[in-house]
Amino acid sequence: MAASRRAFVLRHTHLRSVPGLEEVRLHLADDVMSLTYAVQVETRDPDAALPYWAFAWAGGLAIGRYLREHPEAVAGRRVFDLASGSGLCAIASMRAGAAQATGVDIDAFATTAIELNARANGRRVTAMRRDVLDAEPPDADVILAGDCWYEARLAARVLPWLHRARDRGIDVLIGDPGRRYLPAAELVELATYDVRTTTELEDLALKQGRVYAMHPAGVTA
Ligand SMILES: C[S@@+](CC[C@H](N)C(=O)[O-])C[C@H]1O[C@@H](n2cnc3c(N)ncnc32)[C@H](O)[C@@H]1O
């Protein structure tokens, strides 16, 4: 099964540099509709998840840019990339000198993409298929959360989990292009980047991606 997923990802993507983060190469797709259909056929599941893993999302792109400018945020530290998709944030953190990185996603194709993308960048990333949001936060120093606020149900689970992580002393970095469910009052803006994505995913190909930390416990804007 893992081998057929690998073959599927390789068949439906091209390995290429990420716009604005040219030093990172990912297996990326061009057409979300045709790939969604191919996933449905491959999995025999008409409700199969969108192939998020085949795109570099604006939130992840912003985190990648931030880590390139601020490697000290992760250097020598254990990084946990929540909702990792392609593994972009985990790979960017290893490029910035992280001691180790784990990319977690609920989609089996994402874990395959994370492994393939890590290998393509010559970086070691542990890929895990798991929904960690009902579990305790991981044994990590930094959690990266790129583009997690696009859906109410997911946002409602991510926020308390990130609170628990922050309360344990884990640094949290969030990347987001202004999605509807972003909990802005909880966050401190660290940086803004123009990020190039695709109109396959967004209304505009050029978005503003912001990187945030969480306010300390008990503090809101
Ligand atoms: C918009 S993509 C962002 C991917 C990547 N972080 C980036 O910025 O390019 C959101 C990802 O969240 C994943 N996801 C959704 N619910 C999740 C959950 N409960 N736990 C882990 N990942 C989840 C999806 O499968 C998808 O890969």
Tab-separated table of N, CA and C in Angstrom, residues 62 66 69-70 188-193 209-212:
chain	number	residue	atom	x	y	z
A	62	ALA	N	4.581	31.126	4.425
A	62	ALA	CA	4.982	32.212	5.334
A	62	ALA	C	5.897	31.668	6.431
A	66	TYR	N	9.757	32.721	7.194
A	66	TYR	CA	10.136	33.186	8.538
A	66	TYR	C	11.339	32.385	9.056
A	69	GLU	N	14.537	33.471	7.582
A	69	GLU	CA	15.032	34.740	8.164
A	69	GLU	C	15.412	34.591	9.630
A	70	HIS	N	14.755	33.674	10.320
A	70	HIS	CA	14.955	33.531	11.776
A	70	HIS	C	15.237	32.077	12.135
A	188	VAL	N	0.118	37.051	18.376
A	188	VAL	CA	1.034	38.184	18.215
A	188	VAL	C	1.654	38.058	16.829
A	189	GLU	N	1.470	39.092	15.998
A	189	GLU	CA	2.016	39.010	14.643
A	189	GLU	C	3.526	39.225	14.668
A	190	LEU	N	4.248	38.333	13.987
A	190	LEU	CA	5.712	38.430	13.965
A	190	LEU	C	6.239	38.949	12.630
A	191	ALA	N	5.573	38.586	11.543
A	191	ALA	CA	6.096	38.951	10.217
A	191	ALA	C	5.011	38.766	9.163
A	192	THR	N	5.159	39.514	8.066
A	192	THR	CA	4.246	39.380	6.914
A	192	THR	C	5.082	39.199	5.648
A	193	TYR	N	4.623	38.312	4.785
A	193	TYR	CA	5.331	38.063	3.525
A	193	TYR	C	4.320	38.030	2.384
A	209	GLY	N	0.969	36.307	3.549
A	209	GLY	CA	1.041	35.258	4.572
A	209	GLY	C	1.656	35.843	5.828
A	210	ARG	N	1.005	35.626	6.941
A	210	ARG	CA	1.523	36.183	8.200
A	210	ARG	C	1.981	35.050	9.124
A	211	VAL	N	2.972	35.381	9.927
A	211	VAL	CA	3.446	34.431	10.932
A	211	VAL	C	3.158	35.025	12.296
A	212	TYR	N	2.641	34.183	13.172
A	212	TYR	CA	2.220	34.612	14.505
A	212	TYR	C	2.806	33.685	15.569
